[in-house]
Short mmCIF file of C-alpha atoms in Angstrom, two decimals:
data_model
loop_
_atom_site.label_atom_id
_atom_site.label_comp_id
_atom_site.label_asym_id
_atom_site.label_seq_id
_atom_site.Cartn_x
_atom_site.Cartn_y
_atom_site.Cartn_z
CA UNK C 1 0.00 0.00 0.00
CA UNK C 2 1.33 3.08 -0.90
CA UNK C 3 0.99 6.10 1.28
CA UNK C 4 -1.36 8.67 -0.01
CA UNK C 5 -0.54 12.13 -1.23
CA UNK C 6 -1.12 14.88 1.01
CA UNK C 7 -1.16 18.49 -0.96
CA UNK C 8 2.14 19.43 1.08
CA UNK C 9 3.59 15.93 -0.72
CA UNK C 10 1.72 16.96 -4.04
CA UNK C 11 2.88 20.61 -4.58
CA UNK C 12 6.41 19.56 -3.80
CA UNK C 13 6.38 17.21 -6.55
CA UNK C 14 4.98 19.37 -9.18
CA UNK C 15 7.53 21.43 -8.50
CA UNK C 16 10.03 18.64 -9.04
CA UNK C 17 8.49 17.74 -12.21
CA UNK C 18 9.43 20.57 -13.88
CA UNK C 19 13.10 19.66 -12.99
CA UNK C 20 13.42 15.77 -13.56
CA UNK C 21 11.02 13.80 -15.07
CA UNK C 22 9.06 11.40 -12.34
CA UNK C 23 8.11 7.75 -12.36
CA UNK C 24 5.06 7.09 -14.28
CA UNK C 25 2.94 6.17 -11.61
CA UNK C 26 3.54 8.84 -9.50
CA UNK C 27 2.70 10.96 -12.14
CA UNK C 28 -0.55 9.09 -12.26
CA UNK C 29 -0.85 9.56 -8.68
CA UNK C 30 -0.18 13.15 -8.82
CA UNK C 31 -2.57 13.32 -11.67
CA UNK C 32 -5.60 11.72 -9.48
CA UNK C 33 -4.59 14.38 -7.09
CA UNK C 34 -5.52 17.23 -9.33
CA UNK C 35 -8.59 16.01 -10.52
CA UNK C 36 -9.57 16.28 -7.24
CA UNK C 37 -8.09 18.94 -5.79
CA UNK C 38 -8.77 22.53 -6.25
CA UNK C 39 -5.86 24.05 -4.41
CA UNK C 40 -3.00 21.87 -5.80
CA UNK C 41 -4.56 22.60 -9.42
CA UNK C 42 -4.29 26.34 -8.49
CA UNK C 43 -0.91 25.84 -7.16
CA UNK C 44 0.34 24.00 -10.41
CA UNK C 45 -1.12 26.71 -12.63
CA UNK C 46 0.53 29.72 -10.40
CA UNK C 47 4.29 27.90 -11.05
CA UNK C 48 3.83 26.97 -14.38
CA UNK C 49 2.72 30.82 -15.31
CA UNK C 50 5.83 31.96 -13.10
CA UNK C 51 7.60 29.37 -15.23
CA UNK C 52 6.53 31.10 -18.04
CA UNK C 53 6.46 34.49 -17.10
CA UNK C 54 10.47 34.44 -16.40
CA UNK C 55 11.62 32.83 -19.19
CA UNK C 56 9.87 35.29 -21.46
CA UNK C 57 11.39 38.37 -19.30
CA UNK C 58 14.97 36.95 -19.41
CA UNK C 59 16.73 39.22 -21.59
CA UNK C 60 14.55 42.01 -19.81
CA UNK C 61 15.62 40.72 -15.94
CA UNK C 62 19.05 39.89 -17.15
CA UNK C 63 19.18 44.20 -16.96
CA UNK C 64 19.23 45.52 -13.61
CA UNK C 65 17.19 49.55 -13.91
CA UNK C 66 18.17 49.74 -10.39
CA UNK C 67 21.99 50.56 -11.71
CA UNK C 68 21.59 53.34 -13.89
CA UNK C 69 25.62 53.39 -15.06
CA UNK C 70 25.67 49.33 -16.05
CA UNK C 71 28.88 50.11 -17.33
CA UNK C 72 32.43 48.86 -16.21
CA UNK C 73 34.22 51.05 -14.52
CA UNK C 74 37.21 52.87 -16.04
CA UNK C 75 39.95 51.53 -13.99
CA UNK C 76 38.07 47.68 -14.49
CA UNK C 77 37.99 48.36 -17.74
CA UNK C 78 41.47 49.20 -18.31
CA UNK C 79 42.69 46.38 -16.03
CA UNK C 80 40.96 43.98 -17.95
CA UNK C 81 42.56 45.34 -21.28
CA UNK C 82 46.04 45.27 -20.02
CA UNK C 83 45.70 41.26 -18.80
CA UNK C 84 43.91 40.33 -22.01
CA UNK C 85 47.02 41.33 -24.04
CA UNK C 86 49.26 40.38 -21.59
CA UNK C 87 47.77 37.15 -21.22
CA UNK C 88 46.77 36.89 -25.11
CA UNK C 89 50.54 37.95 -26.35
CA UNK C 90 51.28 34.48 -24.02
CA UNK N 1 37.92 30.56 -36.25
CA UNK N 2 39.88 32.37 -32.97
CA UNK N 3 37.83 35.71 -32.45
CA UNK N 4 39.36 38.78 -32.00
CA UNK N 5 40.52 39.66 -28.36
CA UNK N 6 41.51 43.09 -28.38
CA UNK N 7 38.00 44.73 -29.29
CA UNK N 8 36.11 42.21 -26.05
CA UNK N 9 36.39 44.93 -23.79
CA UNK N 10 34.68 47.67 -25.76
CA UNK N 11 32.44 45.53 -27.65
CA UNK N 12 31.26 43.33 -25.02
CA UNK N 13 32.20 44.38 -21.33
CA UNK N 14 29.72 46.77 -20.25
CA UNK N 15 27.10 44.44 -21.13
CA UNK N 16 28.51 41.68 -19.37
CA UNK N 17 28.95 43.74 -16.74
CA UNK N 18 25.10 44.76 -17.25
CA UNK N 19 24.61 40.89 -16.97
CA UNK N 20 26.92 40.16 -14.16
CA UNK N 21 25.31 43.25 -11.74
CA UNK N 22 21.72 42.00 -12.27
CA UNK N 23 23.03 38.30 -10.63
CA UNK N 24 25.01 39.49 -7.83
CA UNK N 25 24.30 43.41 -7.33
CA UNK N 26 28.01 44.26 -5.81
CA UNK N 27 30.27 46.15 -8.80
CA UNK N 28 33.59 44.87 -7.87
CA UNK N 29 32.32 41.37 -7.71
CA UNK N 30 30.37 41.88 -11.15
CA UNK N 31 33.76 43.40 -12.21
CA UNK N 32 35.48 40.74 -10.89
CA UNK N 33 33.40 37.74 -13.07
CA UNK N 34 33.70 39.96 -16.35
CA UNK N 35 37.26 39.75 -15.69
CA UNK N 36 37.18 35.88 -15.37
CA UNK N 37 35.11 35.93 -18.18
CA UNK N 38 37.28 37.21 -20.22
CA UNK N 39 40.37 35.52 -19.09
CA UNK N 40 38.38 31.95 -19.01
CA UNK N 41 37.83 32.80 -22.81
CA UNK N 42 40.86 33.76 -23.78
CA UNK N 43 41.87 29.99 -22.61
CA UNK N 44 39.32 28.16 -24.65
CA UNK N 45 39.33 30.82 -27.61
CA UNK N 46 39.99 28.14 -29.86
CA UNK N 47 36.36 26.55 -29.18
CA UNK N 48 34.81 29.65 -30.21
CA UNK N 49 32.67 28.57 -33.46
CA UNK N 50 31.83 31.90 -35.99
CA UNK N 51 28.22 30.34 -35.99
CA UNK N 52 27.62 31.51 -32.59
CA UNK N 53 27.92 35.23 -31.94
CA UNK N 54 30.52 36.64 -29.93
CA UNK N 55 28.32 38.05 -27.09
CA UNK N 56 26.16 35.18 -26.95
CA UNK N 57 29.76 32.66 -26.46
CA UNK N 58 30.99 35.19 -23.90
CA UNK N 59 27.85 35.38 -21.88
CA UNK N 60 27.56 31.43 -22.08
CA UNK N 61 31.18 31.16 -19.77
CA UNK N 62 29.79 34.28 -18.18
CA UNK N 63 26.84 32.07 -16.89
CA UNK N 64 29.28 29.18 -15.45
CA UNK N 65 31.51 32.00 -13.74
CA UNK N 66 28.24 32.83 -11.82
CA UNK N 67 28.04 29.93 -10.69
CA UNK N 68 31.18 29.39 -9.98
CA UNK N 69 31.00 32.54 -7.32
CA UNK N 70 27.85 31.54 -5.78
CA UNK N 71 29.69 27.71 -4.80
CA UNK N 72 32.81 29.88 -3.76
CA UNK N 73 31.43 32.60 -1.27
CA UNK N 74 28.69 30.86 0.22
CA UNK N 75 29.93 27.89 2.52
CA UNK N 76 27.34 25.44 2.70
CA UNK N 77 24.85 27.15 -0.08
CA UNK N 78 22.76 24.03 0.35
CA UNK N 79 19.50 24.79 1.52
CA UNK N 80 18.88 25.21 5.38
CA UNK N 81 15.74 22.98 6.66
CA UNK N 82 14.94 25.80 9.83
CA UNK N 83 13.57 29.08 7.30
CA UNK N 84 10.37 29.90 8.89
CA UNK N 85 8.80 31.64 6.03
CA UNK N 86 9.25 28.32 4.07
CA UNK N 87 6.41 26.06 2.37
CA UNK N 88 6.03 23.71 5.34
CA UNK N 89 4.54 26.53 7.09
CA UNK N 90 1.78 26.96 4.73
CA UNK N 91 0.26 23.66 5.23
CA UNK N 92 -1.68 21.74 8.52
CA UNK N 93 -0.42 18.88 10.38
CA UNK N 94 -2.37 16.70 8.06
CA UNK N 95 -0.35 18.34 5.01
CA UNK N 96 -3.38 20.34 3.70
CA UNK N 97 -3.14 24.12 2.00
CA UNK N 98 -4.06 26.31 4.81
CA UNK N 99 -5.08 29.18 2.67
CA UNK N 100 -5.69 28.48 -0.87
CA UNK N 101 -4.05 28.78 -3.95
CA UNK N 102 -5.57 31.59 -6.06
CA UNK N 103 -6.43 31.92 -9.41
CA UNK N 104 -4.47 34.61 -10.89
CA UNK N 105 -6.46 34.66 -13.96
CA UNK N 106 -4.08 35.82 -16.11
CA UNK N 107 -1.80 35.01 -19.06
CA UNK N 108 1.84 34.51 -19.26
CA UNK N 109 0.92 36.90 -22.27
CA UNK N 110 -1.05 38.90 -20.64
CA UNK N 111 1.77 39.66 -17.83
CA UNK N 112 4.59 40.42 -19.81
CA UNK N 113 2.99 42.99 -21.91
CA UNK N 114 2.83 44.98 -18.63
CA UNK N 115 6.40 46.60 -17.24
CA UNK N 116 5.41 47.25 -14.04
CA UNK N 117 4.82 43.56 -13.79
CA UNK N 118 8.09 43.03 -15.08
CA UNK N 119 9.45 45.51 -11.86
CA UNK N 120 7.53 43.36 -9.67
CA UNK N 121 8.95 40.18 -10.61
CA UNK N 122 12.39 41.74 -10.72
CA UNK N 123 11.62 42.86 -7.30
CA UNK N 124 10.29 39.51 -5.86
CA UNK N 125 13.14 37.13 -7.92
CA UNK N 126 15.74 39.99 -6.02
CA UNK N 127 14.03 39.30 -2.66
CA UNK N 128 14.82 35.78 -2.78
CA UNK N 129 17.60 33.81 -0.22
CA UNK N 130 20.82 34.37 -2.29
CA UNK N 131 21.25 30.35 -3.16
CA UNK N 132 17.26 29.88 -4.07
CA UNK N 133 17.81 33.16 -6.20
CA UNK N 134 21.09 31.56 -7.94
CA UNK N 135 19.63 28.03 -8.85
CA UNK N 136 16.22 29.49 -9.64
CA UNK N 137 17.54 31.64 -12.63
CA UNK N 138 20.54 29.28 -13.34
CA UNK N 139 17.77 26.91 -14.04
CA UNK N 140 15.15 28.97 -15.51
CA UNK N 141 16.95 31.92 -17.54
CA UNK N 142 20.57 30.68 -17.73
CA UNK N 143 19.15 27.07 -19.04
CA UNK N 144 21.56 24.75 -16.84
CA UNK N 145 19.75 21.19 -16.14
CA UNK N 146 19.43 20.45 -12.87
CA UNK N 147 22.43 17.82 -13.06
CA UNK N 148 25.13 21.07 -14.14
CA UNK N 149 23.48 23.32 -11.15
CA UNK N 150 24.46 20.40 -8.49
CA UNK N 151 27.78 19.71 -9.73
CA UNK N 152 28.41 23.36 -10.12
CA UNK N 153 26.63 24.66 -6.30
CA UNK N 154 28.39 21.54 -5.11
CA UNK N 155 24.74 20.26 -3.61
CA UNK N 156 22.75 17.26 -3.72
CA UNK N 157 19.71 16.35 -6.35
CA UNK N 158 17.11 16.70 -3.66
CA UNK N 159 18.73 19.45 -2.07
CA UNK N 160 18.26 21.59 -5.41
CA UNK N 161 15.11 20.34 -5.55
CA UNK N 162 14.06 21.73 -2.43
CA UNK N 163 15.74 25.22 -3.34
CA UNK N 164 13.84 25.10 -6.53
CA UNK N 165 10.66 24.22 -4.74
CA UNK N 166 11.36 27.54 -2.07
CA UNK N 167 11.95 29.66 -4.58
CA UNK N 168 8.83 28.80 -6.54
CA UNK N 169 6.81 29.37 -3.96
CA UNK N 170 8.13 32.21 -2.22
CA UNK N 171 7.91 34.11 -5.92
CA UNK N 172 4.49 32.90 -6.27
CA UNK N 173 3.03 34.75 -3.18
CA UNK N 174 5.38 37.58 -3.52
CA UNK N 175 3.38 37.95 -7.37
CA UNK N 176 0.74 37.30 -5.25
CA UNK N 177 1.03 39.67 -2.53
CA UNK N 178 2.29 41.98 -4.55
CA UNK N 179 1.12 41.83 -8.03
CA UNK N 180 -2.06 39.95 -8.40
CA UNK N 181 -3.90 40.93 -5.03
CA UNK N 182 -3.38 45.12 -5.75
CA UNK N 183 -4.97 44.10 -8.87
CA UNK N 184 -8.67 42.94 -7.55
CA UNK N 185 -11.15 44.78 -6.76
CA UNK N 186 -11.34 46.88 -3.95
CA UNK N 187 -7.81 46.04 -3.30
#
């Protein structure tokens, strides 16, 4: 007998599904979960829209606005320069 | 085809740098990966492929070098068990939601026509414990499976998981909170 899901148990795992693909029957289990439950069917749709949501806004999120001068500094910069042909004449 | 070195800095550092401050919001330390960046490419220029752009190769070992810093200055990044303001906190003793769900009721679409939802997600995925923030985009935006973000963060498969699982939820009722419930009415 195999212990029954609890929605703690439940939302944990669709959460892990979207990382590594689960055992069939668990998926079936997970699936007779849903059908019956309201709040873990809310849950999944909330994660798989914030799944969604940030990989739509990468290139927007990979900018921070918060930094207005996103640029390397002048002394960076010019440290960087001299190892790159120091290291790049090697 | 070896790319050309000497123009990386101007061509491609500031947004690197760009890059590098949104993932760990301390200059010298986003200095410090652009630098590592470079220097890691100048090692492995020879696997540089002209089919790929330039910026898009650079950013690619710019990813890993993120990584790389999140393994190096946090001792221990895998994921504490004693957070109070984690999942187990939203459920009974028999494992059932205390409060509910909700429906959002909205698109992905929808959502990212709208910038201010963008600054709230920005502001929610910055809230977030620094090691759920670093797997959650390595894993999401930067594309890593979950096998590269263990060997990388140095933690176990179900410790990711766990990370991954925290930092879905937290972001969920931080949209939540903050997004979704100033939306309703009489909010």
């Amino acid at each position: 007998m195999t212990e029954m899901l609890n929605c703690q148990k439940v939302s944990f795992l669709l959460s892990q599904s979207l990382d590594t693909p689960l055992p069939w029957i668990m998926r079936a289990r997970l699936g007779l979960h849903l059908l019956m439950c309201r709040r873990c069917a809310a849950f999944r749709r909330q994660i798989l829209v914030l799944t969604s949501v940030v990989r739509g806004a990468a290139a927007a999120l990979a900018v921070d606005p918060g930094h207005d001068t996103a640029a390397l500094s002048p002394a960076a910069r010019a440290r960087i320069k001299e190892l790159l042909a120091s290291q790049g004449a090697a | 085809m070896k790319p050309k070195t000497d123009a990386w800095v101007e061509n491609h550092g500031d947004a690197l740098f760009a890059y590098a401050l949104s993932r760990v919001s301390d200059r010298s330390v986003a200095e410090d990966l652009v630098q590592e960046t470079f220097l890691g490419a100048l090692q492995v220029r020879d696997s540089f492929e002209e089919r790929s752009s330039e910026r898009t190769w650079l950013t690619g070992i710019l990813k890993h070098k993120i990584l790389d810093y999140y393994r190096r200055s946090h001792r221990g990044i895998a994921e504490k068990t004693e957070h109070t303001d984690d999942p187990d906190t939203l459920f009974d003793k028999a494992g059932r939601w205390r409060n509910s769900p909700e429906n959002w009721g909205e698109t992905p679409e929808d959502l990212l026509g709208r910038r201010e939802f963008i600054d709230a997600l920005r502001a929610c995925i910055r809230a977030l414990p620094d090691n759920q923030r670093a797997a959650f985009l390595a894993r999401e935006i930067d594309g890593f499976s979950g096998e590269d973000i263990c060997k990388k963060l140095a933690v176990t498969a179900t410790n990711l998981w766990v990370m991954l699982y925290r930092a879905r939820d937290r972001l969920r009722r931080c949209l939540t909170e903050n997004w979704f419930a100033k939306l309703s009415p009489g909010a």
